[in-house]
Coordinates of N, CA and C in Angstrom, one line a residue:
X1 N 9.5 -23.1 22.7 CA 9.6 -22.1 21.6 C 9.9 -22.8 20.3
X2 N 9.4 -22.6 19.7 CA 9.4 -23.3 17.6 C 9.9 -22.8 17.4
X3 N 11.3 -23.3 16.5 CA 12.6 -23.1 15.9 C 11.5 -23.0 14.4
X4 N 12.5 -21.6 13.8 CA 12.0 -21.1 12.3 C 12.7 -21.7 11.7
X5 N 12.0 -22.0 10.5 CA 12.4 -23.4 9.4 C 13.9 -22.1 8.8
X6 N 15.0 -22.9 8.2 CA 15.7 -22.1 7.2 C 15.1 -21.9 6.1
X7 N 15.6 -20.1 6.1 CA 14.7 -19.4 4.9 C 15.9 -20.0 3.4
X8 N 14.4 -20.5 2.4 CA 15.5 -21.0 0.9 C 15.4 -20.3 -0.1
X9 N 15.5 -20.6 -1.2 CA 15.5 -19.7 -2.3 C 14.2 -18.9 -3.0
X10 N 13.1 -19.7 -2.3 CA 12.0 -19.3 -2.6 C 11.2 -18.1 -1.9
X11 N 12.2 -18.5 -0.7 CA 12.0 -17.0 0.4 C 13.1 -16.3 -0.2
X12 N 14.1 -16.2 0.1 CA 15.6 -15.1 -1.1 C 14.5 -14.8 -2.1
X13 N 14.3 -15.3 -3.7 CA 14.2 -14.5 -4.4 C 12.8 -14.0 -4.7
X14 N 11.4 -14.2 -4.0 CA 9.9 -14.2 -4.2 C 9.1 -13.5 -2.8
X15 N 9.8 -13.7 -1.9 CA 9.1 -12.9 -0.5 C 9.5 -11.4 -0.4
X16 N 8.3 -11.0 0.1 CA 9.1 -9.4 0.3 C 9.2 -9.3 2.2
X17 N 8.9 -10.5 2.9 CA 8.8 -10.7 4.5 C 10.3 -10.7 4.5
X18 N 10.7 -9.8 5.5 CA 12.3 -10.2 6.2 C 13.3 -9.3 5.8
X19 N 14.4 -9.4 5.7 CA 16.1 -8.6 5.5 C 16.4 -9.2 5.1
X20 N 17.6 -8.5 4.2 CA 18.6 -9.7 3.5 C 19.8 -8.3 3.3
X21 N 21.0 -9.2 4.0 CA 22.3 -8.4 3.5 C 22.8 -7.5 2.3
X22 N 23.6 -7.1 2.6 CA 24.4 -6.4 1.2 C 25.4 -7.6 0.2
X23 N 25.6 -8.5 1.4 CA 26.2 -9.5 0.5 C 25.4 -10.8 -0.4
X24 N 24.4 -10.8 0.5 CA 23.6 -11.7 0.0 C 23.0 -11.0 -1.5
X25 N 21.8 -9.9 -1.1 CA 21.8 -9.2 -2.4 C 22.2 -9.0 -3.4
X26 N 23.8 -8.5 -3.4 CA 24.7 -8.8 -4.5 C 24.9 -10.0 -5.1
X27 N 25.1 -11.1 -4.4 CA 25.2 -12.5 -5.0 C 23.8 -12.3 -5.6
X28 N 22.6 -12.5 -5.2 CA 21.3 -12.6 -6.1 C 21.3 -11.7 -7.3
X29 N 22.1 -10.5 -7.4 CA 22.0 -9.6 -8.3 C 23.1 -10.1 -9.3
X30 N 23.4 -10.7 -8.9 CA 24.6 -11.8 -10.2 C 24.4 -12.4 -10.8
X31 N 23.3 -13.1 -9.9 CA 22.3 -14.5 -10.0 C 21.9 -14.2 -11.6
X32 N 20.5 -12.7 -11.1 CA 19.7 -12.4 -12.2 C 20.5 -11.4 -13.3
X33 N 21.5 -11.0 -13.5 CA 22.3 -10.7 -14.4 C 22.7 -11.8 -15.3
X34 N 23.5 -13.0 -14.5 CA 24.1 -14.0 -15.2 C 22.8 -15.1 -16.1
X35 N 21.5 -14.9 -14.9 CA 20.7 -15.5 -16.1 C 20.0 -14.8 -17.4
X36 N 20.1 -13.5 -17.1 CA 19.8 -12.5 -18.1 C 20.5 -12.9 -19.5
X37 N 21.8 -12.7 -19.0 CA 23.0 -13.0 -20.1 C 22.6 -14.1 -20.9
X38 N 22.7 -15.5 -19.7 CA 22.1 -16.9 -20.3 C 21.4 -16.9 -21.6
X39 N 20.5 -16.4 -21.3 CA 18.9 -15.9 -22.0 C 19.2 -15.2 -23.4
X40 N 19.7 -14.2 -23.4 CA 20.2 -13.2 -24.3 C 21.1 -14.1 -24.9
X41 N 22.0 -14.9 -24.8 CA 23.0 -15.4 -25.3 C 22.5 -16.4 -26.1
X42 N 21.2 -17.1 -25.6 CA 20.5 -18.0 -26.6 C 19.8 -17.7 -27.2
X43 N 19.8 -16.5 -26.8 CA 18.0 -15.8 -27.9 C 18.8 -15.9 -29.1
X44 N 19.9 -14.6 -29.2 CA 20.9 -14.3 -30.4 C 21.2 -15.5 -30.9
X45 N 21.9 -16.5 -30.3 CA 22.3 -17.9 -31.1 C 21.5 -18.7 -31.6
X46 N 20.0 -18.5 -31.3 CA 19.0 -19.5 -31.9 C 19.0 -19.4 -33.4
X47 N 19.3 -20.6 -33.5 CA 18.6 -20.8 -35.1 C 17.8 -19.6 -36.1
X48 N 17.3 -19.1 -37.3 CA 16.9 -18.4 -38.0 C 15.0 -19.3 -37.7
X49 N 15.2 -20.6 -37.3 CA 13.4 -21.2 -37.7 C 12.7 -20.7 -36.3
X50 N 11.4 -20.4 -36.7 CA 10.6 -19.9 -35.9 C 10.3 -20.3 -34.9
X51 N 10.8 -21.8 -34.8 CA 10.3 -22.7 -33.2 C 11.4 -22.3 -32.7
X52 N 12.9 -22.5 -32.8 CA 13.5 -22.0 -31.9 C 13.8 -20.3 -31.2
X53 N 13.3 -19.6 -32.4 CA 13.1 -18.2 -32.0 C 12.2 -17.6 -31.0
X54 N 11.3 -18.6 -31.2 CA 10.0 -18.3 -30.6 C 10.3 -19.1 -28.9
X55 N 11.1 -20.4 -28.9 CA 11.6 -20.9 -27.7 C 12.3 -19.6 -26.8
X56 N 13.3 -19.3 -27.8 CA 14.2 -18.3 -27.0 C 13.7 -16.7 -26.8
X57 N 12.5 -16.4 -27.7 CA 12.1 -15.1 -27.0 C 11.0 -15.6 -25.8
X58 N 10.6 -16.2 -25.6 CA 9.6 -17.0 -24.3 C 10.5 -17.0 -23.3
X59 N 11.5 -17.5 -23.4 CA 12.4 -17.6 -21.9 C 12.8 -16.1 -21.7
X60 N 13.2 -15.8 -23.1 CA 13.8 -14.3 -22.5 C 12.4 -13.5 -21.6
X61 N 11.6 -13.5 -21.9 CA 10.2 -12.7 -21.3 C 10.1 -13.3 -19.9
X62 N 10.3 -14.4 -19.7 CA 10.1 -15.5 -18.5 C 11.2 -15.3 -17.2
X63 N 12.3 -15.1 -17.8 CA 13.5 -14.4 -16.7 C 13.3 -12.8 -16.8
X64 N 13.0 -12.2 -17.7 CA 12.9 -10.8 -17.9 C 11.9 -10.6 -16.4
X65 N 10.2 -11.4 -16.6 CA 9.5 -10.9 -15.7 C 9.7 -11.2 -14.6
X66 N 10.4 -12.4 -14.2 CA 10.4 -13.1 -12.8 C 11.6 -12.7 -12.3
X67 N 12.4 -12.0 -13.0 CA 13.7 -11.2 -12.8 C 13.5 -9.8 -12.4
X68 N 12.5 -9.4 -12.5 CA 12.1 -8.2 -12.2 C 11.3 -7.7 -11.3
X69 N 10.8 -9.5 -10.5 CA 9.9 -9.0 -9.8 C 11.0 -10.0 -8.4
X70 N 11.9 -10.2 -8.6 CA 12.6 -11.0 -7.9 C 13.6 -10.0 -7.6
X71 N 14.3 -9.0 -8.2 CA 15.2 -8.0 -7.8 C 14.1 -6.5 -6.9
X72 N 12.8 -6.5 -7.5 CA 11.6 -5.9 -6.1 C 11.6 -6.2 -5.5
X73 N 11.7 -7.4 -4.9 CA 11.2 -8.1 -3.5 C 13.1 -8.1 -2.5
X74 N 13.8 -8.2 -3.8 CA 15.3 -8.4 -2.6 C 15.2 -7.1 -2.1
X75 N 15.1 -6.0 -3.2 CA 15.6 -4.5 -2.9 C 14.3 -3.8 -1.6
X76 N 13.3 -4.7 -1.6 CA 12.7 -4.1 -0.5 C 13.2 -4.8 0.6
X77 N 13.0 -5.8 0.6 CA 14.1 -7.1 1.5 C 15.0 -5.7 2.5
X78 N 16.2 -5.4 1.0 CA 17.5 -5.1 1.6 C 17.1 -3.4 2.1
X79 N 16.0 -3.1 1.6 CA 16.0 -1.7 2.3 C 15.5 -1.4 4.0
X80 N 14.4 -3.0 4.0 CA 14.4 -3.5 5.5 C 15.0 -3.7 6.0
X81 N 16.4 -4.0 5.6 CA 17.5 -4.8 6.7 C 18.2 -3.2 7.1
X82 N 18.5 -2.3 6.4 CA 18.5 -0.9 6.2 C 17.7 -0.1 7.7
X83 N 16.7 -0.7 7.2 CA 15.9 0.3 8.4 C 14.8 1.5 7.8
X84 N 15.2 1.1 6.2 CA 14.2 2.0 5.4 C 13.0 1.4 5.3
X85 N 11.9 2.3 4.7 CA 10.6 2.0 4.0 C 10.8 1.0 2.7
X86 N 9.9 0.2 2.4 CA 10.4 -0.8 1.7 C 9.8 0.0 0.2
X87 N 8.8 1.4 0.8 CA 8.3 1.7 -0.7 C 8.9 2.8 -1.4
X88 N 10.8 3.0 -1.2 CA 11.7 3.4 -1.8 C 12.3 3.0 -2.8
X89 N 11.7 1.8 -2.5 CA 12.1 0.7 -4.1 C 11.1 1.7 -5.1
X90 N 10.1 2.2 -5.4 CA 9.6 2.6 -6.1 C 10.6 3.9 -7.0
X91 N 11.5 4.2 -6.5 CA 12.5 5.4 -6.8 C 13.5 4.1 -7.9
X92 N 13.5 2.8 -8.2 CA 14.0 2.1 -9.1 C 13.3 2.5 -10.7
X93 N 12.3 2.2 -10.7 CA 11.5 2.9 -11.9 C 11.7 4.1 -12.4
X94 N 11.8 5.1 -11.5 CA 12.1 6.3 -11.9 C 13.7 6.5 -12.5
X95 N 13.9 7.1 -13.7 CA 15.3 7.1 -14.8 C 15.6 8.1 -13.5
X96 N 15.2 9.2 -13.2 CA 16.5 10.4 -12.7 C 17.2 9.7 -11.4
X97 N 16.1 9.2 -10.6 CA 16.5 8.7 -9.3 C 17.3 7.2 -9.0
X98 N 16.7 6.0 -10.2 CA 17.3 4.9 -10.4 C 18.8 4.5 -9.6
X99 N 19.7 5.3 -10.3 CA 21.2 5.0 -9.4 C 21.4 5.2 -8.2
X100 N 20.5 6.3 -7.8 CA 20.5 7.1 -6.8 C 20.3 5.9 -5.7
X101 N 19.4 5.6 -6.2 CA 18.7 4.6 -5.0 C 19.0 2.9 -4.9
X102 N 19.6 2.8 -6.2 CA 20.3 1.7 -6.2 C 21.9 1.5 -5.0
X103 N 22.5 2.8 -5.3 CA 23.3 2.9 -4.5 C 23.2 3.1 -3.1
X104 N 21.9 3.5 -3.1 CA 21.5 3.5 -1.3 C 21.3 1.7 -1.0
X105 N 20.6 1.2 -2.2 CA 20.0 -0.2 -1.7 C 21.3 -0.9 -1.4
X106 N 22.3 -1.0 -2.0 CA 23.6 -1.6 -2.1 C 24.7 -1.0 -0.9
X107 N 24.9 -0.1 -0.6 CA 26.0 0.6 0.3 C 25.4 1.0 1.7
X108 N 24.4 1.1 1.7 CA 23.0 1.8 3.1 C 24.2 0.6 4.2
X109 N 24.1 0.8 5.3 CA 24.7 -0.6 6.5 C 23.3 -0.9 7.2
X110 N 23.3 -2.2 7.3 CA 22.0 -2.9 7.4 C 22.0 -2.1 9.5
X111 N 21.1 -2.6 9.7 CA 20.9 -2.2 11.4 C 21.2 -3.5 12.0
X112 N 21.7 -3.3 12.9 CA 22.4 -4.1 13.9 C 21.3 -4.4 14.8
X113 N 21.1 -6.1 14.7 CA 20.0 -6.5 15.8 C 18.9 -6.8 15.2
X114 N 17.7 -6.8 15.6 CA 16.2 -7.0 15.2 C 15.7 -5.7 14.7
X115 N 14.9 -5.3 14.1 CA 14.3 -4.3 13.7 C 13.0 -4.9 13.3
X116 N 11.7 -3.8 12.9 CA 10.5 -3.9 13.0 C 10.6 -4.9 11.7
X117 N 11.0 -5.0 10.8 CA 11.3 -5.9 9.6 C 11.4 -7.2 9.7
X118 N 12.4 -7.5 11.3 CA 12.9 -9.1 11.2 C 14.0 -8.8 12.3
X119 N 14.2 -10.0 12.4 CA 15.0 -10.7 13.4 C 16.7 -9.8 13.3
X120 N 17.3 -10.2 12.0 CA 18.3 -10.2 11.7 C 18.4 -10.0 10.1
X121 N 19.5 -9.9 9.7 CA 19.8 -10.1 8.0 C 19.4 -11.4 7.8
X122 N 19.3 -11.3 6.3 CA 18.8 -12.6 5.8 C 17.9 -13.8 6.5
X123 N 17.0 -13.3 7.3 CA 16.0 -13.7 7.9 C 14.8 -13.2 7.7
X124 N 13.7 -14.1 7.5 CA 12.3 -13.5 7.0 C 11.7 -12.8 8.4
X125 N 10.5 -12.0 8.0 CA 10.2 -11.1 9.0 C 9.5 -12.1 10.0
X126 N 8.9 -11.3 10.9 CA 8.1 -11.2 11.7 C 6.7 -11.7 11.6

């Protein structure tokens, strides 16, 4: 039997294969918060000259998009570990439902054992 490689950060924040915890998720949602902030904190402090404005609105767009496609793939992740459909994440876009379903993705208790998603939490699928 072939032992599965440890899943790394490239699986955590870019695969949508597998489960991932409520704890794990939350750390990653700090992750992309605190680089958010990073980002924002240098855009504002850059210089008035156009090369460094133009440096710091680039990054800001660069974690903006890979930040947003990186908190899609955990929140489907974490709705698998759930036992949900992963295309509930589509209820994040939506303004009325947004919280709604954030709080499911965050508080939901993952399922106990293997499920059609994966093995376990924080393991890639199947």
């Amino acid at each position: 039997m072939a032992l599965r490689p440890v899943p790394g950060m490239r699986w955590l924040l870019f695969s949508v294969s597998g489960r991932l915890s409520r704890r794990t998720y939350a750390w990653a949602l700090l992750f992309w918060t605190l680089s958010l902030s990073i980002t924002v904190s240098a855009a504002a402090n850059a210089p008035d000259d156009s090369t460094s404005l133009a440096l710091a609105g680039l990054g800001f767009i660069l974690v903006c998009v890979t930040g947003a496609w990186s908190i899609a793939v955990m929140s489907i992740k974490r709705l698998h570990d759930a036992g949900l459909p992963g295309m509930l994440v589509i209820g994040l876009v939506i303004p009325a439902a947004s919280f709604l379903v954030l709080l499911v993705i965050m508080f939901w208790r993952s399922d106990k054992g293997p499920n059609r998603h994966g093995p376990g939490s924080d393991q890639p699928g199947y």
